[in-house]
Tab-separated table of N, CA, C and O in Angstrom:
chain	number	residue	atom	x	y	z
M	1	UNK	N	29.480	-25.716	-99.337
M	1	UNK	CA	28.008	-25.881	-97.429
M	1	UNK	C	27.430	-24.157	-97.443
M	1	UNK	O	28.094	-23.001	-97.601
M	2	UNK	N	26.670	-23.999	-97.965
M	2	UNK	CA	26.096	-23.112	-97.769
M	2	UNK	C	25.499	-22.439	-96.524
M	2	UNK	O	24.503	-23.464	-95.153
M	3	UNK	N	25.707	-21.107	-95.892
M	3	UNK	CA	25.845	-20.851	-94.784
M	3	UNK	C	25.373	-18.986	-95.304
M	3	UNK	O	25.689	-18.234	-95.472
M	4	UNK	N	23.925	-18.966	-94.629
M	4	UNK	CA	24.187	-17.413	-94.194
M	4	UNK	C	23.527	-16.453	-92.550
M	4	UNK	O	23.640	-17.586	-92.354
M	5	UNK	N	23.771	-15.468	-92.858
M	5	UNK	CA	23.660	-15.645	-91.384
M	5	UNK	C	23.551	-13.825	-92.192
M	5	UNK	O	23.966	-12.905	-92.300
M	6	UNK	N	22.814	-13.528	-91.274
M	6	UNK	CA	21.488	-12.679	-91.181
M	6	UNK	C	22.462	-11.558	-89.676
M	6	UNK	O	23.036	-12.221	-88.797
M	7	UNK	N	22.079	-10.043	-89.965
M	7	UNK	CA	22.558	-9.732	-88.501
M	7	UNK	C	21.259	-8.249	-88.753
M	7	UNK	O	20.976	-7.899	-89.435
M	8	UNK	N	21.923	-7.122	-88.029
M	8	UNK	CA	21.176	-6.217	-87.981
M	8	UNK	C	20.198	-5.344	-87.508
M	8	UNK	O	19.053	-4.933	-86.181
M	9	UNK	N	18.891	-6.939	-86.069
M	9	UNK	CA	18.740	-7.174	-85.162
M	9	UNK	C	18.882	-6.100	-84.248
M	9	UNK	O	20.360	-5.935	-83.961
M	10	UNK	N	17.857	-6.266	-83.368
M	10	UNK	CA	18.210	-5.800	-81.579
M	10	UNK	C	16.600	-5.602	-81.220
M	10	UNK	O	15.484	-5.722	-81.804
M	11	UNK	N	17.169	-4.392	-80.080
M	11	UNK	CA	15.648	-3.312	-79.256
M	11	UNK	C	15.299	-2.058	-79.994
M	11	UNK	O	16.495	-0.764	-80.571
M	12	UNK	N	14.447	-1.996	-79.970
M	12	UNK	CA	14.008	-0.679	-80.224
M	12	UNK	C	12.566	0.085	-80.146
M	12	UNK	O	12.140	-1.478	-79.932
M	13	UNK	N	12.197	0.952	-79.347
M	13	UNK	CA	11.434	0.838	-79.698
M	13	UNK	C	10.454	1.170	-80.642
M	13	UNK	O	10.465	1.310	-81.462
M	14	UNK	N	9.091	0.740	-80.668
M	14	UNK	CA	8.091	1.246	-81.129
M	14	UNK	C	7.208	2.260	-82.386
M	14	UNK	O	8.043	3.326	-82.141
M	15	UNK	N	7.544	2.571	-83.835
M	15	UNK	CA	7.235	3.539	-84.049
M	15	UNK	C	8.701	3.506	-85.254
M	15	UNK	O	9.261	4.382	-86.375
M	16	UNK	N	10.299	2.648	-84.349
M	16	UNK	CA	11.003	3.165	-85.114
M	16	UNK	C	11.333	1.761	-86.011
M	16	UNK	O	11.364	1.670	-87.133
M	17	UNK	N	13.428	2.250	-86.498
M	17	UNK	CA	13.342	1.321	-88.497
M	17	UNK	C	14.525	0.542	-87.831
M	17	UNK	O	14.704	0.680	-86.697
M	18	UNK	N	14.148	0.081	-88.865
M	18	UNK	CA	15.922	-1.594	-87.826
M	18	UNK	C	15.679	-2.023	-90.289
M	18	UNK	O	15.282	-1.920	-90.454
M	19	UNK	N	16.652	-2.331	-89.901
M	19	UNK	CA	17.751	-2.471	-91.549
M	19	UNK	C	18.794	-4.155	-91.048
M	19	UNK	O	19.953	-4.076	-90.339
M	20	UNK	N	18.001	-5.185	-92.076
M	20	UNK	CA	19.283	-5.813	-91.267
M	20	UNK	C	19.242	-7.403	-92.415
M	20	UNK	O	19.179	-6.179	-93.697
M	21	UNK	N	20.700	-7.762	-91.928
M	21	UNK	CA	20.459	-7.782	-93.369
M	21	UNK	C	21.550	-9.227	-93.043
M	21	UNK	O	21.535	-10.610	-92.116
M	22	UNK	N	21.327	-10.526	-94.928
M	22	UNK	CA	21.317	-11.670	-94.389
M	22	UNK	C	22.622	-11.524	-96.024
M	22	UNK	O	22.695	-11.121	-97.297
M	23	UNK	N	23.835	-11.793	-95.376
M	23	UNK	CA	24.998	-12.819	-95.748
M	23	UNK	C	25.325	-13.659	-96.245
M	23	UNK	O	25.024	-14.830	-96.157
M	24	UNK	N	25.205	-14.732	-97.782
M	24	UNK	CA	26.185	-15.328	-98.090
M	24	UNK	C	26.710	-16.380	-98.199
M	24	UNK	O	27.454	-15.014	-98.775
M	25	UNK	N	26.884	-17.444	-98.172
M	25	UNK	CA	27.976	-18.482	-98.667
M	25	UNK	C	28.322	-19.687	-99.427
M	25	UNK	O	26.490	-19.863	-98.344
M	26	UNK	N	28.260	-20.016	-99.713
M	26	UNK	CA	28.010	-21.178	-100.990
M	26	UNK	C	26.886	-21.303	-101.068
M	26	UNK	O	26.439	-22.655	-102.373
M	27	UNK	N	26.143	-20.165	-101.895
M	27	UNK	CA	25.183	-20.018	-102.348
M	27	UNK	C	24.845	-18.359	-103.327
M	27	UNK	O	25.451	-17.564	-102.532
M	28	UNK	N	25.316	-18.833	-104.333
M	28	UNK	CA	25.025	-17.439	-105.046
M	28	UNK	C	22.887	-16.861	-105.578
M	28	UNK	O	22.084	-17.809	-106.024
M	29	UNK	N	22.724	-15.665	-104.172
M	29	UNK	CA	21.595	-15.912	-104.122
M	29	UNK	C	21.239	-15.263	-104.747
M	29	UNK	O	19.754	-15.236	-105.232
M	30	UNK	N	21.522	-14.068	-105.819
M	30	UNK	CA	20.100	-13.378	-107.476
M	30	UNK	C	19.826	-14.800	-108.180
M	30	UNK	O	18.988	-15.014	-109.457
M	31	UNK	N	20.784	-16.216	-107.751
M	31	UNK	CA	19.966	-17.278	-109.219
M	31	UNK	C	18.437	-17.690	-108.375
M	31	UNK	O	18.376	-18.491	-108.323
M	32	UNK	N	17.712	-17.561	-107.075
M	32	UNK	CA	16.669	-17.246	-106.225
M	32	UNK	C	16.677	-17.068	-106.029
M	32	UNK	O	16.319	-15.414	-104.980
M	33	UNK	N	15.183	-16.682	-105.725
M	33	UNK	CA	13.847	-15.396	-104.869
M	33	UNK	C	14.222	-16.711	-103.653
M	33	UNK	O	14.772	-16.825	-102.465
M	34	UNK	N	14.294	-15.192	-102.938
M	34	UNK	CA	14.835	-15.548	-101.338
M	34	UNK	C	14.088	-14.215	-100.498
M	34	UNK	O	13.127	-13.516	-101.160
M	35	UNK	N	13.465	-14.722	-99.711
M	35	UNK	CA	12.767	-14.402	-99.070
M	35	UNK	C	13.017	-13.858	-97.593
M	35	UNK	O	14.220	-14.640	-96.857
M	36	UNK	N	12.662	-12.980	-96.151
M	36	UNK	CA	12.245	-12.677	-95.022
M	36	UNK	C	10.982	-13.475	-94.593
M	36	UNK	O	10.004	-13.427	-94.584
M	37	UNK	N	11.933	-14.056	-93.066
M	37	UNK	CA	11.000	-15.449	-92.559
M	37	UNK	C	10.801	-14.503	-91.164
M	37	UNK	O	12.068	-14.097	-90.464
M	38	UNK	N	9.949	-15.247	-90.266
M	38	UNK	CA	10.134	-14.307	-88.242
M	38	UNK	C	9.466	-16.182	-87.947
M	38	UNK	O	8.107	-16.288	-88.352
M	39	UNK	N	10.059	-15.666	-87.101
M	39	UNK	CA	9.249	-16.247	-85.730
M	39	UNK	C	9.135	-15.526	-84.099
M	39	UNK	O	9.822	-15.702	-83.825
M	40	UNK	N	8.087	-15.960	-83.835
M	40	UNK	CA	7.771	-15.229	-82.374
M	40	UNK	C	7.349	-16.233	-81.484
M	40	UNK	O	6.832	-17.519	-81.963
M	41	UNK	N	7.542	-16.417	-80.472
M	41	UNK	CA	7.859	-16.991	-79.377
M	41	UNK	C	5.705	-18.150	-79.872
M	41	UNK	O	4.318	-17.278	-79.732
M	42	UNK	N	5.737	-19.373	-79.589
M	42	UNK	CA	4.403	-19.871	-79.547
M	42	UNK	C	3.510	-20.158	-81.030
M	42	UNK	O	2.849	-20.398	-80.536
M	43	UNK	N	4.426	-19.016	-82.270
M	43	UNK	CA	4.141	-18.799	-83.070
M	43	UNK	C	4.666	-19.270	-84.068
M	43	UNK	O	6.040	-20.567	-84.289
M	44	UNK	N	4.128	-19.788	-85.384
M	44	UNK	CA	4.843	-20.410	-86.766
M	44	UNK	C	5.927	-19.681	-87.154
M	44	UNK	O	5.598	-18.453	-87.399
M	45	UNK	N	6.796	-20.126	-87.618
M	45	UNK	CA	6.980	-19.133	-89.099
M	45	UNK	C	6.416	-19.166	-90.777
M	45	UNK	O	5.901	-19.543	-90.620
M	46	UNK	N	6.509	-17.599	-90.156
M	46	UNK	CA	5.860	-17.831	-90.958
M	46	UNK	C	6.840	-16.515	-92.035
M	46	UNK	O	8.110	-15.635	-92.268
M	47	UNK	N	6.612	-16.256	-93.783
M	47	UNK	CA	7.098	-15.223	-94.922
M	47	UNK	C	6.805	-13.797	-93.973
M	47	UNK	O	5.720	-13.068	-94.762
M	48	UNK	N	7.676	-12.763	-94.704
M	48	UNK	CA	7.789	-11.325	-94.940
M	48	UNK	C	7.767	-10.540	-95.591
M	48	UNK	O	7.351	-9.452	-95.822
M	49	UNK	N	8.744	-11.590	-96.507
M	49	UNK	CA	9.043	-10.507	-98.000
M	49	UNK	C	9.037	-11.576	-98.898
M	49	UNK	O	10.463	-12.080	-98.028
M	50	UNK	N	9.601	-11.401	-100.359
M	50	UNK	CA	10.700	-12.018	-101.099
M	50	UNK	C	10.263	-11.694	-101.707
M	50	UNK	O	10.204	-10.435	-102.830
M	51	UNK	N	12.035	-11.801	-102.583
M	51	UNK	CA	12.534	-11.014	-103.535
M	51	UNK	C	13.071	-11.747	-104.802
M	51	UNK	O	13.661	-12.854	-104.177
M	52	UNK	N	12.528	-12.020	-106.484
M	52	UNK	CA	12.350	-12.213	-107.381
M	52	UNK	C	14.314	-12.056	-107.564
M	52	UNK	O	14.720	-11.126	-107.804
M	53	UNK	N	14.793	-12.838	-108.403
M	53	UNK	CA	15.383	-12.381	-108.648
M	53	UNK	C	15.981	-11.054	-110.037
M	53	UNK	O	17.079	-10.755	-109.963
M	54	UNK	N	14.637	-10.627	-110.681
M	54	UNK	CA	15.041	-9.875	-111.393
M	54	UNK	C	14.463	-8.915	-110.965
M	54	UNK	O	13.330	-7.786	-110.797
M	55	UNK	N	13.862	-8.707	-109.007
M	55	UNK	CA	13.631	-7.378	-108.802
M	55	UNK	C	11.787	-7.525	-107.935
M	55	UNK	O	11.951	-5.913	-107.364
M	56	UNK	N	11.500	-8.566	-108.027
M	56	UNK	CA	9.473	-8.292	-108.290
M	56	UNK	C	9.815	-8.597	-106.535
M	56	UNK	O	10.333	-9.529	-106.174
M	57	UNK	N	8.687	-7.302	-105.096
M	57	UNK	CA	9.373	-8.658	-104.609
M	57	UNK	C	7.369	-8.534	-104.191
M	57	UNK	O	6.371	-7.649	-104.539
M	58	UNK	N	6.793	-9.284	-103.009
M	58	UNK	CA	5.810	-9.261	-102.454
M	58	UNK	C	5.728	-9.743	-100.474
M	58	UNK	O	6.223	-9.662	-100.219
M	59	UNK	N	5.153	-8.420	-100.471
M	59	UNK	CA	4.543	-8.693	-98.483
M	59	UNK	C	3.011	-9.419	-98.467
M	59	UNK	O	2.271	-9.267	-99.401
M	60	UNK	N	2.894	-9.644	-97.320
M	60	UNK	CA	1.519	-9.751	-96.571
M	60	UNK	C	1.607	-8.600	-96.210
M	60	UNK	O	1.826	-7.616	-95.777
M	61	UNK	N	0.392	-9.201	-96.293
M	61	UNK	CA	-0.696	-7.684	-95.834
M	61	UNK	C	-0.304	-6.451	-94.337
M	61	UNK	O	-0.293	-5.716	-93.650
M	62	UNK	N	-0.413	-7.734	-92.954
M	62	UNK	CA	0.788	-7.172	-92.092
M	62	UNK	C	1.735	-6.561	-92.285
M	62	UNK	O	2.085	-5.642	-91.455
M	63	UNK	N	3.472	-6.544	-92.899
M	63	UNK	CA	3.665	-5.786	-92.883
M	63	UNK	C	4.196	-4.874	-94.519
M	63	UNK	O	5.167	-3.942	-94.645
M	64	UNK	N	2.801	-5.391	-94.738
M	64	UNK	CA	3.297	-4.173	-97.056
M	64	UNK	C	3.621	-2.620	-96.339
M	64	UNK	O	2.149	-2.298	-95.791
M	65	UNK	N	3.545	-1.989	-96.879
M	65	UNK	CA	3.897	-0.613	-96.932
M	65	UNK	C	5.028	-0.031	-95.415
M	65	UNK	O	4.876	0.805	-95.187
M	66	UNK	N	5.066	-1.422	-94.236
M	66	UNK	CA	6.149	-1.077	-93.817
M	66	UNK	C	7.960	-1.305	-94.083
M	66	UNK	O	8.428	-0.609	-93.669
M	67	UNK	N	8.319	-2.280	-94.310
M	67	UNK	CA	8.985	-3.562	-95.300
M	67	UNK	C	8.818	-3.596	-96.485
M	67	UNK	O	8.121	-3.571	-97.391
M	68	UNK	N	10.890	-3.497	-96.178
M	68	UNK	CA	11.438	-3.459	-97.946
M	68	UNK	C	12.187	-4.850	-97.836
M	68	UNK	O	12.470	-4.036	-97.306
M	69	UNK	N	11.730	-5.803	-98.911
M	69	UNK	CA	13.130	-6.257	-98.955
M	69	UNK	C	13.643	-6.008	-100.606
M	69	UNK	O	13.355	-5.268	-100.839
M	70	UNK	N	14.976	-6.121	-100.203
M	70	UNK	CA	16.653	-5.468	-101.374
M	70	UNK	C	17.187	-6.218	-101.984
M	70	UNK	O	17.423	-7.560	-100.385
M	71	UNK	N	17.500	-6.535	-102.274
M	71	UNK	CA	19.697	-7.613	-102.143
M	71	UNK	C	19.705	-6.545	-103.749
M	71	UNK	O	19.841	-5.803	-104.103
M	72	UNK	N	21.369	-6.999	-102.731
M	72	UNK	CA	23.010	-6.422	-103.622
M	72	UNK	C	23.682	-7.769	-104.166
M	72	UNK	O	23.747	-8.015	-103.156
M	73	UNK	N	23.613	-7.301	-105.491
M	73	UNK	CA	24.155	-8.967	-105.959
M	73	UNK	C	25.458	-9.127	-105.860
M	73	UNK	O	26.385	-9.516	-105.878
M	74	UNK	N	25.651	-7.869	-105.790
M	74	UNK	CA	27.971	-7.712	-105.922
M	74	UNK	C	28.313	-8.419	-104.484
M	74	UNK	O	28.745	-8.833	-104.341
M	75	UNK	N	27.453	-8.187	-102.895
M	75	UNK	CA	27.675	-8.431	-101.897
M	75	UNK	C	27.327	-9.696	-102.050
M	75	UNK	O	27.281	-10.046	-100.862
M	76	UNK	N	25.924	-10.420	-102.957
M	76	UNK	CA	25.552	-12.019	-102.273
M	76	UNK	C	24.514	-11.605	-101.188
M	76	UNK	O	24.678	-12.637	-100.216
M	77	UNK	N	23.626	-10.473	-100.793
M	77	UNK	CA	23.214	-10.388	-99.547
M	77	UNK	C	22.131	-9.800	-99.649
M	77	UNK	O	22.250	-9.097	-100.749
M	78	UNK	N	21.540	-9.963	-99.541
M	78	UNK	CA	20.089	-9.584	-99.032
M	78	UNK	C	19.656	-8.740	-97.396
M	78	UNK	O	20.189	-9.069	-96.938
M	79	UNK	N	18.614	-7.756	-98.347
M	79	UNK	CA	18.000	-6.756	-96.607
M	79	UNK	C	16.545	-6.452	-96.081
M	79	UNK	O	15.585	-6.854	-97.474
M	80	UNK	N	16.734	-6.325	-95.052
M	80	UNK	CA	14.866	-6.009	-95.233
M	80	UNK	C	15.238	-4.530	-94.167
M	80	UNK	O	15.909	-4.819	-93.330
M	81	UNK	N	14.325	-3.324	-94.792
M	81	UNK	CA	14.663	-2.510	-93.962
M	81	UNK	C	13.289	-2.601	-93.233
M	81	UNK	O	12.136	-3.097	-94.241
M	82	UNK	N	12.899	-2.108	-91.933
M	82	UNK	CA	11.995	-2.279	-91.620
M	82	UNK	C	11.843	-0.931	-90.333
M	82	UNK	O	12.323	-0.047	-90.290
M	83	UNK	N	10.296	-0.247	-91.313
M	83	UNK	CA	10.531	1.162	-90.844
M	83	UNK	C	8.332	0.731	-89.481
M	83	UNK	O	8.279	-0.877	-89.771
M	84	UNK	N	8.556	1.239	-88.931
M	84	UNK	CA	7.406	2.163	-88.428
M	84	UNK	C	7.192	0.542	-87.375
M	84	UNK	O	5.585	0.318	-87.738
M	85	UNK	N	7.467	-0.314	-86.269
M	85	UNK	CA	7.842	-1.284	-86.209
M	85	UNK	C	7.133	-1.117	-85.361
M	85	UNK	O	7.154	0.270	-84.182
M	86	UNK	N	6.117	-2.313	-84.552
M	86	UNK	CA	4.751	-2.492	-83.953
M	86	UNK	C	5.685	-3.675	-82.835
M	86	UNK	O	6.651	-4.815	-83.624
M	87	UNK	N	4.949	-3.644	-81.368
M	87	UNK	CA	5.749	-4.832	-80.310
M	87	UNK	C	4.583	-5.299	-81.236
M	87	UNK	O	5.812	-7.013	-81.853
M	88	UNK	N	4.217	-6.089	-82.006
M	88	UNK	CA	3.532	-8.104	-82.615
M	88	UNK	C	3.869	-8.168	-84.225
M	88	UNK	O	4.363	-8.930	-84.632
M	89	UNK	N	5.772	-7.606	-83.706
M	89	UNK	CA	7.548	-7.738	-85.398
M	89	UNK	C	8.038	-8.645	-83.810
M	89	UNK	O	8.849	-8.788	-85.260
M	90	UNK	N	7.854	-7.814	-83.081
M	90	UNK	CA	8.642	-8.620	-82.265
M	90	UNK	C	9.159	-10.902	-82.644
M	90	UNK	O	7.724	-10.877	-82.353
M	91	UNK	N	10.625	-10.919	-83.204
M	91	UNK	CA	10.776	-11.741	-83.810
M	91	UNK	C	11.801	-13.000	-83.829
M	91	UNK	O	12.325	-11.925	-83.937
M	92	UNK	N	11.969	-13.156	-83.464
M	92	UNK	CA	13.633	-13.520	-84.517
M	92	UNK	C	13.222	-14.057	-86.767
M	92	UNK	O	12.850	-14.585	-86.906
M	93	UNK	N	14.370	-13.014	-87.533
M	93	UNK	CA	13.325	-12.994	-88.619
M	93	UNK	C	15.709	-13.581	-88.786
M	93	UNK	O	16.529	-13.565	-88.645
M	94	UNK	N	14.507	-14.838	-89.809
M	94	UNK	CA	15.618	-14.993	-90.754
M	94	UNK	C	15.572	-15.323	-92.363
M	94	UNK	O	14.946	-14.809	-92.651
M	95	UNK	N	16.610	-15.490	-92.987
M	95	UNK	CA	16.861	-15.330	-94.741
M	95	UNK	C	16.442	-17.124	-95.169
M	95	UNK	O	17.436	-17.567	-94.165
M	96	UNK	N	15.834	-17.161	-95.803
M	96	UNK	CA	16.301	-17.948	-96.535
M	96	UNK	C	15.954	-17.824	-98.346
M	96	UNK	O	15.210	-17.196	-98.604
M	97	UNK	N	15.587	-18.993	-99.318
M	97	UNK	CA	14.898	-19.127	-100.229
M	97	UNK	C	13.938	-19.510	-99.418
M	97	UNK	O	13.440	-19.995	-99.221
M	98	UNK	N	13.317	-19.119	-101.034
M	98	UNK	CA	11.630	-19.510	-101.767
M	98	UNK	C	11.406	-19.860	-102.248
M	98	UNK	O	11.686	-19.575	-103.454
M	99	UNK	N	10.050	-21.400	-102.285
M	99	UNK	CA	10.085	-21.595	-100.453
M	99	UNK	C	11.195	-22.380	-100.072
M	99	UNK	O	12.496	-22.430	-100.043
M	100	UNK	N	11.030	-21.993	-98.777
M	100	UNK	CA	12.963	-22.091	-97.948
M	100	UNK	C	13.346	-24.099	-97.860
M	100	UNK	O	12.405	-24.426	-98.499
M	101	UNK	N	14.526	-24.095	-97.674
M	101	UNK	CA	15.103	-25.021	-97.842
M	101	UNK	C	15.311	-25.269	-96.107
M	101	UNK	O	16.186	-24.768	-95.780
M	102	UNK	N	15.059	-26.452	-95.715
M	102	UNK	CA	15.238	-26.183	-94.024
M	102	UNK	C	16.565	-26.570	-94.076
M	102	UNK	O	17.440	-26.394	-92.555
M	103	UNK	N	17.434	-27.513	-94.589
M	103	UNK	CA	19.287	-27.316	-94.114
M	103	UNK	C	19.773	-26.551	-94.320
M	103	UNK	O	20.383	-26.466	-94.734
M	104	UNK	N	19.360	-25.187	-94.634
M	104	UNK	CA	20.744	-23.984	-94.913
M	104	UNK	C	19.877	-23.050	-93.835
M	104	UNK	O	20.180	-21.438	-94.049
M	105	UNK	N	19.037	-22.714	-93.324
M	105	UNK	CA	18.661	-22.038	-91.532
M	105	UNK	C	19.709	-21.836	-91.197
M	105	UNK	O	20.402	-22.681	-90.461
M	106	UNK	N	19.753	-20.161	-91.082
M	106	UNK	CA	20.966	-19.281	-90.235
M	106	UNK	C	20.260	-19.314	-88.780
M	106	UNK	O	19.042	-19.969	-88.543
M	107	UNK	N	21.001	-18.618	-87.934
M	107	UNK	CA	21.033	-18.716	-86.644
M	107	UNK	C	19.709	-17.540	-86.706
M	107	UNK	O	19.514	-17.074	-84.939
M	108	UNK	N	19.649	-16.436	-87.292
M	108	UNK	CA	18.506	-15.860	-86.619
M	108	UNK	C	19.615	-14.602	-85.982
M	108	UNK	O	20.322	-14.866	-85.521
M	109	UNK	N	18.596	-13.327	-86.490
M	109	UNK	CA	18.550	-11.992	-85.871
M	109	UNK	C	17.519	-12.014	-84.872
M	109	UNK	O	16.301	-11.466	-85.429
M	110	UNK	N	17.402	-11.036	-83.827
M	110	UNK	CA	16.738	-11.491	-82.983
M	110	UNK	C	15.731	-9.526	-83.521
M	110	UNK	O	16.782	-8.553	-82.686
M	111	UNK	N	14.872	-9.763	-82.770
M	111	UNK	CA	13.930	-7.722	-83.144
M	111	UNK	C	13.026	-8.467	-83.068
M	111	UNK	O	12.000	-8.660	-82.447
M	112	UNK	N	13.258	-6.551	-81.171
M	112	UNK	CA	12.400	-6.725	-79.853
M	112	UNK	C	12.437	-5.708	-80.090
M	112	UNK	O	12.903	-4.350	-80.567
M	113	UNK	N	10.850	-5.214	-79.812
M	113	UNK	CA	10.107	-4.312	-80.962
M	113	UNK	C	8.810	-3.936	-79.205
M	113	UNK	O	8.544	-4.485	-78.873
M	114	UNK	N	9.317	-3.035	-78.773
M	114	UNK	CA	9.036	-2.979	-77.212
M	114	UNK	C	7.962	-1.600	-77.201
M	114	UNK	O	7.739	-0.479	-78.373
M	115	UNK	N	6.768	-1.300	-76.964
M	115	UNK	CA	5.817	-0.402	-76.809
M	115	UNK	C	6.348	1.017	-76.305
M	115	UNK	O	6.730	1.120	-75.044
């Protein structure tokens, strides 16, 4: 059974930083392109970062140069370093494969950025 557990969210002031973690069981992450997604209230879920098996990364313009995705294959964990956070980054953040697999969404981790 695949389980993804996100952690590291919280309340932070604008301009602050957070580091999210996604620990996996039942899935060997290094074999997959992995992504971080977020969903704000009333909005669709969107991809904010992805990383290939060989470490290539991609970001939408909205987070480029502020967010960094990385992976630790030994720990079977994917990370998202978020800097210069802004109120519009407030959302629940999830990890999943890219493209996502609907049956393995975790509970997500809430990120709230105050102005």
